[in-house]
PDB file of C-alpha atoms in Angstrom:
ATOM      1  CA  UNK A   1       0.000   0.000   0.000  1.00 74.00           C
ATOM      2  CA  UNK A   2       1.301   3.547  -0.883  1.00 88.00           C
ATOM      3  CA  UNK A   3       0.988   6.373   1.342  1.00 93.00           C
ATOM      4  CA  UNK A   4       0.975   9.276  -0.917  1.00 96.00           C
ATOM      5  CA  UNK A   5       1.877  12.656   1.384  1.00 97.00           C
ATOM      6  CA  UNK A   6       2.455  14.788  -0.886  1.00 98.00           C
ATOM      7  CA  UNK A   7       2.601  16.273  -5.023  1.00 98.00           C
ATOM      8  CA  UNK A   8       5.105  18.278  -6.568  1.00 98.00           C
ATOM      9  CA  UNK A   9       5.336  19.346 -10.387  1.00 97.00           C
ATOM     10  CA  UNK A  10       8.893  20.196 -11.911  1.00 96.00           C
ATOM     11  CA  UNK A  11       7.560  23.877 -13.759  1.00 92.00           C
ATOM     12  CA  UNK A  12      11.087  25.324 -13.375  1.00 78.00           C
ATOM     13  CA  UNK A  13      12.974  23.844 -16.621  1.00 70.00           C
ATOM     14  CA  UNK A  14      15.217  25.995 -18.778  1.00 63.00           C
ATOM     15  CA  UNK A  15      12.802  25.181 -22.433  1.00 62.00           C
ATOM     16  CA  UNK A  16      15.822  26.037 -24.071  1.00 62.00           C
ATOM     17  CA  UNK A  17      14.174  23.438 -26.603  1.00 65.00           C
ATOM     18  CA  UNK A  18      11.193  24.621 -26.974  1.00 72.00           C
ATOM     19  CA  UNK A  19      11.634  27.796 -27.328  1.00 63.00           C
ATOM     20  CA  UNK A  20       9.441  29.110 -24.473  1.00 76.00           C
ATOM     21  CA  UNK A  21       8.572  27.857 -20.693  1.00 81.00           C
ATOM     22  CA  UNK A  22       7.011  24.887 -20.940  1.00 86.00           C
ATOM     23  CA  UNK A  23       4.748  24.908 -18.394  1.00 89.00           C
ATOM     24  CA  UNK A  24       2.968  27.884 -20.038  1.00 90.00           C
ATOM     25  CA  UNK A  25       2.222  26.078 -23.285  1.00 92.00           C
ATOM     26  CA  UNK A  26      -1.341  26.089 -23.655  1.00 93.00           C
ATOM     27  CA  UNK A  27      -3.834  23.719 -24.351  1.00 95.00           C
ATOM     28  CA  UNK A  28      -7.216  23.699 -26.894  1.00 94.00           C
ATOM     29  CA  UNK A  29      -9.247  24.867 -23.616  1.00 95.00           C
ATOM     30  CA  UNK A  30      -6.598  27.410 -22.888  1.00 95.00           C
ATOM     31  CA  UNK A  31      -5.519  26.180 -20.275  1.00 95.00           C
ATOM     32  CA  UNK A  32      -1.815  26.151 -19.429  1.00 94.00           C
ATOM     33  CA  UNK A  33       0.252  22.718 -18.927  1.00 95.00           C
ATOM     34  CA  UNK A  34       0.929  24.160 -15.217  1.00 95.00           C
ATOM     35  CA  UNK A  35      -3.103  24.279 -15.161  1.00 96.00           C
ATOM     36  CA  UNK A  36      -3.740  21.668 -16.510  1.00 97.00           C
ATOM     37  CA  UNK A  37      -1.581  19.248 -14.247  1.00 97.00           C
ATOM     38  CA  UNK A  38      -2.656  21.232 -10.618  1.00 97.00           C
ATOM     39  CA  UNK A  39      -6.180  20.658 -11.764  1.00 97.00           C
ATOM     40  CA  UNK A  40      -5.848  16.685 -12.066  1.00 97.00           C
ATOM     41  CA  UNK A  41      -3.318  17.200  -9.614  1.00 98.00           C
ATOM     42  CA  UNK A  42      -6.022  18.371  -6.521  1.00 97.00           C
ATOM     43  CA  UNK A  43      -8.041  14.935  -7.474  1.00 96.00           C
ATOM     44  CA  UNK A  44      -5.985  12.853  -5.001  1.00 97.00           C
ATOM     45  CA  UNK A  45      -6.821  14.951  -2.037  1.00 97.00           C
ATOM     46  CA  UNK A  46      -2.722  15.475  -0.790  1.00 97.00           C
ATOM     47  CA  UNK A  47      -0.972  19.006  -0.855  1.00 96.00           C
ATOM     48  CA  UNK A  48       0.406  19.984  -4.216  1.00 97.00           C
ATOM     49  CA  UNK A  49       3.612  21.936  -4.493  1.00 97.00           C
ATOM     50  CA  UNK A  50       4.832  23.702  -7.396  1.00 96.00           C
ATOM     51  CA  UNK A  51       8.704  24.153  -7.932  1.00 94.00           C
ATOM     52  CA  UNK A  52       9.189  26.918 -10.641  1.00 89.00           C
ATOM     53  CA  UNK A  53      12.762  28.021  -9.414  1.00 83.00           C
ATOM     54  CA  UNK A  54      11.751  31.023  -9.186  1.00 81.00           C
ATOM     55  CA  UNK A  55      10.148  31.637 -12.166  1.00 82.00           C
ATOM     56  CA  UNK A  56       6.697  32.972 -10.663  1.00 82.00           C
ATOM     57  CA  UNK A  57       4.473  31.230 -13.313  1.00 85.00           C
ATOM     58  CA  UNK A  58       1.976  29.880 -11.034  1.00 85.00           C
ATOM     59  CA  UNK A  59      -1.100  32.131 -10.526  1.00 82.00           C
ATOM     60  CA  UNK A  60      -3.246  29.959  -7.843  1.00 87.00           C
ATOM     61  CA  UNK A  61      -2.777  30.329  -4.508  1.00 88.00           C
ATOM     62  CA  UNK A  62      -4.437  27.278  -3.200  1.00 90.00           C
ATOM     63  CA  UNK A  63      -1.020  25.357  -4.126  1.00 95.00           C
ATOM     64  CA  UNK A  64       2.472  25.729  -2.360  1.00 95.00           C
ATOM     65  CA  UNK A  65       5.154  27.887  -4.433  1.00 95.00           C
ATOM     66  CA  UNK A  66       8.107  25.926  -3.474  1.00 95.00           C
ATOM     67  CA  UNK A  67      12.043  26.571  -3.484  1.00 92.00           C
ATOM     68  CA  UNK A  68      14.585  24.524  -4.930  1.00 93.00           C
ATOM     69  CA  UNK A  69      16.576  22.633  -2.076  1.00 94.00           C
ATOM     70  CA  UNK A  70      19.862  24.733  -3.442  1.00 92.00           C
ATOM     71  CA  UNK A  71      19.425  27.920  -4.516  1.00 83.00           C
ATOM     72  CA  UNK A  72      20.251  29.467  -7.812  1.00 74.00           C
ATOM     73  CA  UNK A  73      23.514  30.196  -8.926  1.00 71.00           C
ATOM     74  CA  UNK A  74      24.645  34.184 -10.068  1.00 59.00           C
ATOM     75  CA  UNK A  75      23.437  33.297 -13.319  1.00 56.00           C
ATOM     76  CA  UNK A  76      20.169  32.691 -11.835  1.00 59.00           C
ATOM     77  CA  UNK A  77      20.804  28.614 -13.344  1.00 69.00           C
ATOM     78  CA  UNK A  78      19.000  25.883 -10.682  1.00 69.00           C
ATOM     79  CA  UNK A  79      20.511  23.166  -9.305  1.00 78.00           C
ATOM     80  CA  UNK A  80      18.287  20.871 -11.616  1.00 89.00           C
ATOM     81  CA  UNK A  81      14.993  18.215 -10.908  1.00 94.00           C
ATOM     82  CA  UNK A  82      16.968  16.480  -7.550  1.00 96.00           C
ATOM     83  CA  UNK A  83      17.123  19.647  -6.431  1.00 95.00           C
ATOM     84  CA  UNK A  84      13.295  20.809  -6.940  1.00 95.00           C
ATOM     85  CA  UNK A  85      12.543  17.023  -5.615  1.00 97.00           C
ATOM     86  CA  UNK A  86      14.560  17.889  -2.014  1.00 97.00           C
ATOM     87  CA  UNK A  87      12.782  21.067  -2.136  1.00 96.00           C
ATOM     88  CA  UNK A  88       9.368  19.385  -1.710  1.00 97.00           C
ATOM     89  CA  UNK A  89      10.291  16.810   0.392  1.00 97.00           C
ATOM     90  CA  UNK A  90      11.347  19.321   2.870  1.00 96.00           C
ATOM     91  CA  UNK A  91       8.131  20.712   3.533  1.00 96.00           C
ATOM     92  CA  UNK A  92       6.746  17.144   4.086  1.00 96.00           C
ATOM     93  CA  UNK A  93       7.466  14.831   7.246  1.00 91.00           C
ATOM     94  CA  UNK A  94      10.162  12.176   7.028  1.00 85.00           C
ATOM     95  CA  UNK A  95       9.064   8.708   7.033  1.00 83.00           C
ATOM     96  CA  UNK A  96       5.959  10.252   5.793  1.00 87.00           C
ATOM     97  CA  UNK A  97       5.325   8.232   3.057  1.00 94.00           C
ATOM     98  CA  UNK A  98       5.404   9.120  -0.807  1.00 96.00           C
ATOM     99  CA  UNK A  99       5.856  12.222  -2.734  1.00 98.00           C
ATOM    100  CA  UNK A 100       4.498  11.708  -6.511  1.00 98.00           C
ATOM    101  CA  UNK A 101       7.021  13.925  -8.981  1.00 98.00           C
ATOM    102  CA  UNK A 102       5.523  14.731 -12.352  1.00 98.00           C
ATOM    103  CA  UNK A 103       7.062  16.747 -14.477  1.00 96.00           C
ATOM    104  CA  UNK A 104       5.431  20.106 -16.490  1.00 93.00           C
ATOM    105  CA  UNK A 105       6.477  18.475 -19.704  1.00 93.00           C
ATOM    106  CA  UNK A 106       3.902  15.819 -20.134  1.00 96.00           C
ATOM    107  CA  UNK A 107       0.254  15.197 -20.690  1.00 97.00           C
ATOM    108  CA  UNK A 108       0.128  12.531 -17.974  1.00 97.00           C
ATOM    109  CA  UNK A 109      -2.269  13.784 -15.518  1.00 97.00           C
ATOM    110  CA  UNK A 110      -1.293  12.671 -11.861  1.00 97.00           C
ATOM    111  CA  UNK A 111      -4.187  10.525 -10.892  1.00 95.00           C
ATOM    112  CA  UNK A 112      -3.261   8.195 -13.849  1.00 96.00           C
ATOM    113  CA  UNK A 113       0.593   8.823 -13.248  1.00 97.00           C
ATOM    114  CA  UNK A 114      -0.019   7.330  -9.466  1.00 96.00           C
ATOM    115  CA  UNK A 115      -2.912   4.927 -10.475  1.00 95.00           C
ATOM    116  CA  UNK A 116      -0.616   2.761 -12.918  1.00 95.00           C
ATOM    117  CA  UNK A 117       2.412   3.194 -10.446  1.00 95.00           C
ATOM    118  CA  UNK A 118       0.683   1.670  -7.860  1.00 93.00           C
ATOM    119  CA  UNK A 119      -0.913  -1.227  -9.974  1.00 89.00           C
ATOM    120  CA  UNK A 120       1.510  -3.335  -9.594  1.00 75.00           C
ATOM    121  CA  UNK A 121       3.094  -5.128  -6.191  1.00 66.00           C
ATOM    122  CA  UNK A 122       5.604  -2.435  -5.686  1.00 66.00           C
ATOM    123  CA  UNK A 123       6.815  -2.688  -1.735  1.00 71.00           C
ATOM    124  CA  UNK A 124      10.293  -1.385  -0.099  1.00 81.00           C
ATOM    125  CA  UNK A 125      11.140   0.634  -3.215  1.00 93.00           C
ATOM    126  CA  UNK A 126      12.568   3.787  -2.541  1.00 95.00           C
ATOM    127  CA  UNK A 127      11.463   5.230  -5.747  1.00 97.00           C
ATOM    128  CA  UNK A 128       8.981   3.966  -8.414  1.00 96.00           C
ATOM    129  CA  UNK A 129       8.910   5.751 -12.252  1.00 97.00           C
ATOM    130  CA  UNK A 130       7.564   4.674 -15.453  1.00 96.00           C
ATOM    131  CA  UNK A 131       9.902   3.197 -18.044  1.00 96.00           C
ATOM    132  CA  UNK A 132      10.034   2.054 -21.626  1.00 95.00           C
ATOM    133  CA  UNK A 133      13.007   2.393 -23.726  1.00 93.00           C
ATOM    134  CA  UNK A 134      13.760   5.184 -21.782  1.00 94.00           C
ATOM    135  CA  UNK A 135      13.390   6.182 -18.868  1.00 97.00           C
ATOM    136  CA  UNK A 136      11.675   8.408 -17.118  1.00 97.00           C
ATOM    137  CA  UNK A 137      12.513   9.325 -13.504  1.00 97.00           C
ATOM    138  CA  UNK A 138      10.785  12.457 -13.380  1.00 97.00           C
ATOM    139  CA  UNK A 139       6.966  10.796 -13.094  1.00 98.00           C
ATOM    140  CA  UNK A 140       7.693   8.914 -10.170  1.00 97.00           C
ATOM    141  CA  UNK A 141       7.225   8.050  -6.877  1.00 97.00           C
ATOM    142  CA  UNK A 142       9.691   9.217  -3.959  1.00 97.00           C
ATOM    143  CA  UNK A 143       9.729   7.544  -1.148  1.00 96.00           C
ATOM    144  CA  UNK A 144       9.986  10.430   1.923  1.00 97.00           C
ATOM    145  CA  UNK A 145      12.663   7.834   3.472  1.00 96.00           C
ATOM    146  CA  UNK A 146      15.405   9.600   1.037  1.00 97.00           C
ATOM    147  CA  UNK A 147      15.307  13.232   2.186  1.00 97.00           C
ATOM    148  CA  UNK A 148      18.168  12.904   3.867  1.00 96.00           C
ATOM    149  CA  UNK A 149      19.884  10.926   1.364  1.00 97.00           C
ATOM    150  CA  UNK A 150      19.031  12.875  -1.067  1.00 97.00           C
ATOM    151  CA  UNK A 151      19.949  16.203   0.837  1.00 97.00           C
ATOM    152  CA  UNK A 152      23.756  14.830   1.017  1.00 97.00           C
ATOM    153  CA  UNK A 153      23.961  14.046  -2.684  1.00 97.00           C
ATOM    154  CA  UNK A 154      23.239  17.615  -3.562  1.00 96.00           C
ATOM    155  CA  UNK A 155      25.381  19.206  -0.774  1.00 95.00           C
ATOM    156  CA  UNK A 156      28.181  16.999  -2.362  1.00 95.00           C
ATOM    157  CA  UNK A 157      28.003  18.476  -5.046  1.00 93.00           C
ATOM    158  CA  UNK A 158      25.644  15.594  -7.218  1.00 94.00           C
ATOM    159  CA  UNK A 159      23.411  16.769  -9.735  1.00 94.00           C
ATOM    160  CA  UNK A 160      22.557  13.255 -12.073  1.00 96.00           C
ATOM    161  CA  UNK A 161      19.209  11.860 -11.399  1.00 97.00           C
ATOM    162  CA  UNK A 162      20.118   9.061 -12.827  1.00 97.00           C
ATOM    163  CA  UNK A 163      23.366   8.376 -10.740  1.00 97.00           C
ATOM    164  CA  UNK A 164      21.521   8.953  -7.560  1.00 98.00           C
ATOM    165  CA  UNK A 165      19.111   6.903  -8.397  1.00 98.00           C
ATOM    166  CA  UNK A 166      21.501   3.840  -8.867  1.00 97.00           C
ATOM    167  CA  UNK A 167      22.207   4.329  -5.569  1.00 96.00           C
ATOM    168  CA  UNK A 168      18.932   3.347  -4.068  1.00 97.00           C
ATOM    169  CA  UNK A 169      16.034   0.523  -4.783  1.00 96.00           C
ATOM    170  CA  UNK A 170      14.375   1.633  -7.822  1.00 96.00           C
ATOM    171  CA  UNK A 171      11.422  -0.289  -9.077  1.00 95.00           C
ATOM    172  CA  UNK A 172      10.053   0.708 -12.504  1.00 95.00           C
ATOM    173  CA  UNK A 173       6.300   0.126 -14.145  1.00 95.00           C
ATOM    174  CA  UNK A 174       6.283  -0.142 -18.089  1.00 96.00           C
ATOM    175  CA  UNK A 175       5.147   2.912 -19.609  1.00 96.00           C
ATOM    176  CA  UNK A 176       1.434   2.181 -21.531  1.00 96.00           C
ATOM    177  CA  UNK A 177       1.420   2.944 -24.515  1.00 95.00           C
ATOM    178  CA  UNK A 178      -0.970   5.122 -24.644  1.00 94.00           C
ATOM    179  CA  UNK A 179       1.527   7.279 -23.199  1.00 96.00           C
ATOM    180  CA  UNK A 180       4.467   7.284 -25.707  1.00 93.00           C
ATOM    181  CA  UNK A 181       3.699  10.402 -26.965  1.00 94.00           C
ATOM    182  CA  UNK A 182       2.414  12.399 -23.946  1.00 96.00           C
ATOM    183  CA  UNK A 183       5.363  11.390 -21.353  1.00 96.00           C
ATOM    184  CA  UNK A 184       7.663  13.965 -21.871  1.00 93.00           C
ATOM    185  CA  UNK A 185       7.984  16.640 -25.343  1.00 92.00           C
ATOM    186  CA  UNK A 186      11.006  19.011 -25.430  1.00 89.00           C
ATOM    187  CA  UNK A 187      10.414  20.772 -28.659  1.00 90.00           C
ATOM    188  CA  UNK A 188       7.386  22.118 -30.404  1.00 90.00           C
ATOM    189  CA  UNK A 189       6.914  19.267 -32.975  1.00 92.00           C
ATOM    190  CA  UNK A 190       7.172  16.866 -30.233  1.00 93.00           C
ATOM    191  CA  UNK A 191       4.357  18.914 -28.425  1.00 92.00           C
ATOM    192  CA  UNK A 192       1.913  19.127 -31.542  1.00 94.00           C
ATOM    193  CA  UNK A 193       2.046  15.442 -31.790  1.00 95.00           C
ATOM    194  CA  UNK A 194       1.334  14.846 -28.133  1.00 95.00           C
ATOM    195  CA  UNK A 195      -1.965  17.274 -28.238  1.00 95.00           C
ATOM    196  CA  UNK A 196      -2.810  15.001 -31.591  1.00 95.00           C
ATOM    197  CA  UNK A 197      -2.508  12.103 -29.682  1.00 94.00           C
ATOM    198  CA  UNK A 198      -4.090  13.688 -26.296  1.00 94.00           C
ATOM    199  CA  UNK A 199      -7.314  14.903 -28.094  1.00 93.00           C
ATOM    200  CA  UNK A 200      -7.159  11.788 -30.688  1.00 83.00           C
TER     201      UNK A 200
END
């Protein structure tokens, strides 16, 4: 059984891909991708954070504008997603259970994100994200049970998600494939054909 305590979604990329931030694309009911993911988001009833680094693109106020665990650098550059991902888990209580991570750059809303992630028999993993042939870390569960751990990496100086996450228990769900397109869409052709297959 999963204990979810907690939501954040990752707003607070650079786009340099796209073009423009991503979590102010808009969809065909005008809403924004940040809207559109707090919306679903509120359906499971747990706080939702939003971690923007800074960026001040979140206009409700019944969610919690988060900080980054390290702050930005002169050139106002963040720490990256781990950091974001300590940054919630601080305002959460340790051995709290999980925090669901879902990143601004998908059409996966969070009740299906933590529905299929907790389909399957998925006990004593630290963290639990969808894969295919890739992977995708960033719409996952976090088990509260890292903060600390997590806190050292960054202090140390560690920025990989993927290298900290070989250094825990890591269970991963295949990715449906209804979701190959929506998952994750860095440039604006890979966005039109994730609203063709979202409204499809």
């Amino acid at each position: 059984m999963i204990d979810l305590a907690g939501i954040v979604i990752l707003a607070g990329g650079e786009s340099t891909r796209m073009g423009s931030p991503k979590a102010l694309l808009k969809l065909a009911n005008g809403e924004t991708l940040l809207e559109f993911h707090i919306r679903h988001a509120k359906n499971l009833n747990v706080p939702v954070m939003v971690a923007d680094n800074g960026k001040h693109f979140c206009q409700d106020n019944t969610v919690k504008i988060i900080d980054d665990y390290i702050k930005n650098d002169e050139t106002s550059k963040g720490a990256g997603a781990l950091s974001a991902i300590a940054g919630a888990m601080a305002h959460l209580p340790h051995h709290a259970g999980y925090l669901l991570v879902i990143s601004c750059d998908s059409l996966v809303s969070a009740h299906q994100l933590f529905d299929t992630l907790t389909a399957q028999s998925v006990q004593n993993a630290d963290v639990i994200y969808v894969k295919s042939d890739k992977d995708y870390p960033l719409l996952g569960l976090y088990s509260l049970d890292l903060t600390d751990k997590l806190q050292g990496y960054l202090d140390n100086g560690g920025r990989s998600v993927m290298k900290f996450l070989s250094e825990v228990n890591v269970k991963t769900v295949d990715l449906p494939n209804d979701w190959v397109k929506l998952a994750n869409f860095n440039d604006k052709d890979e966005f039109e054909l994730a609203l063709i297959k979202f409204y499809g």
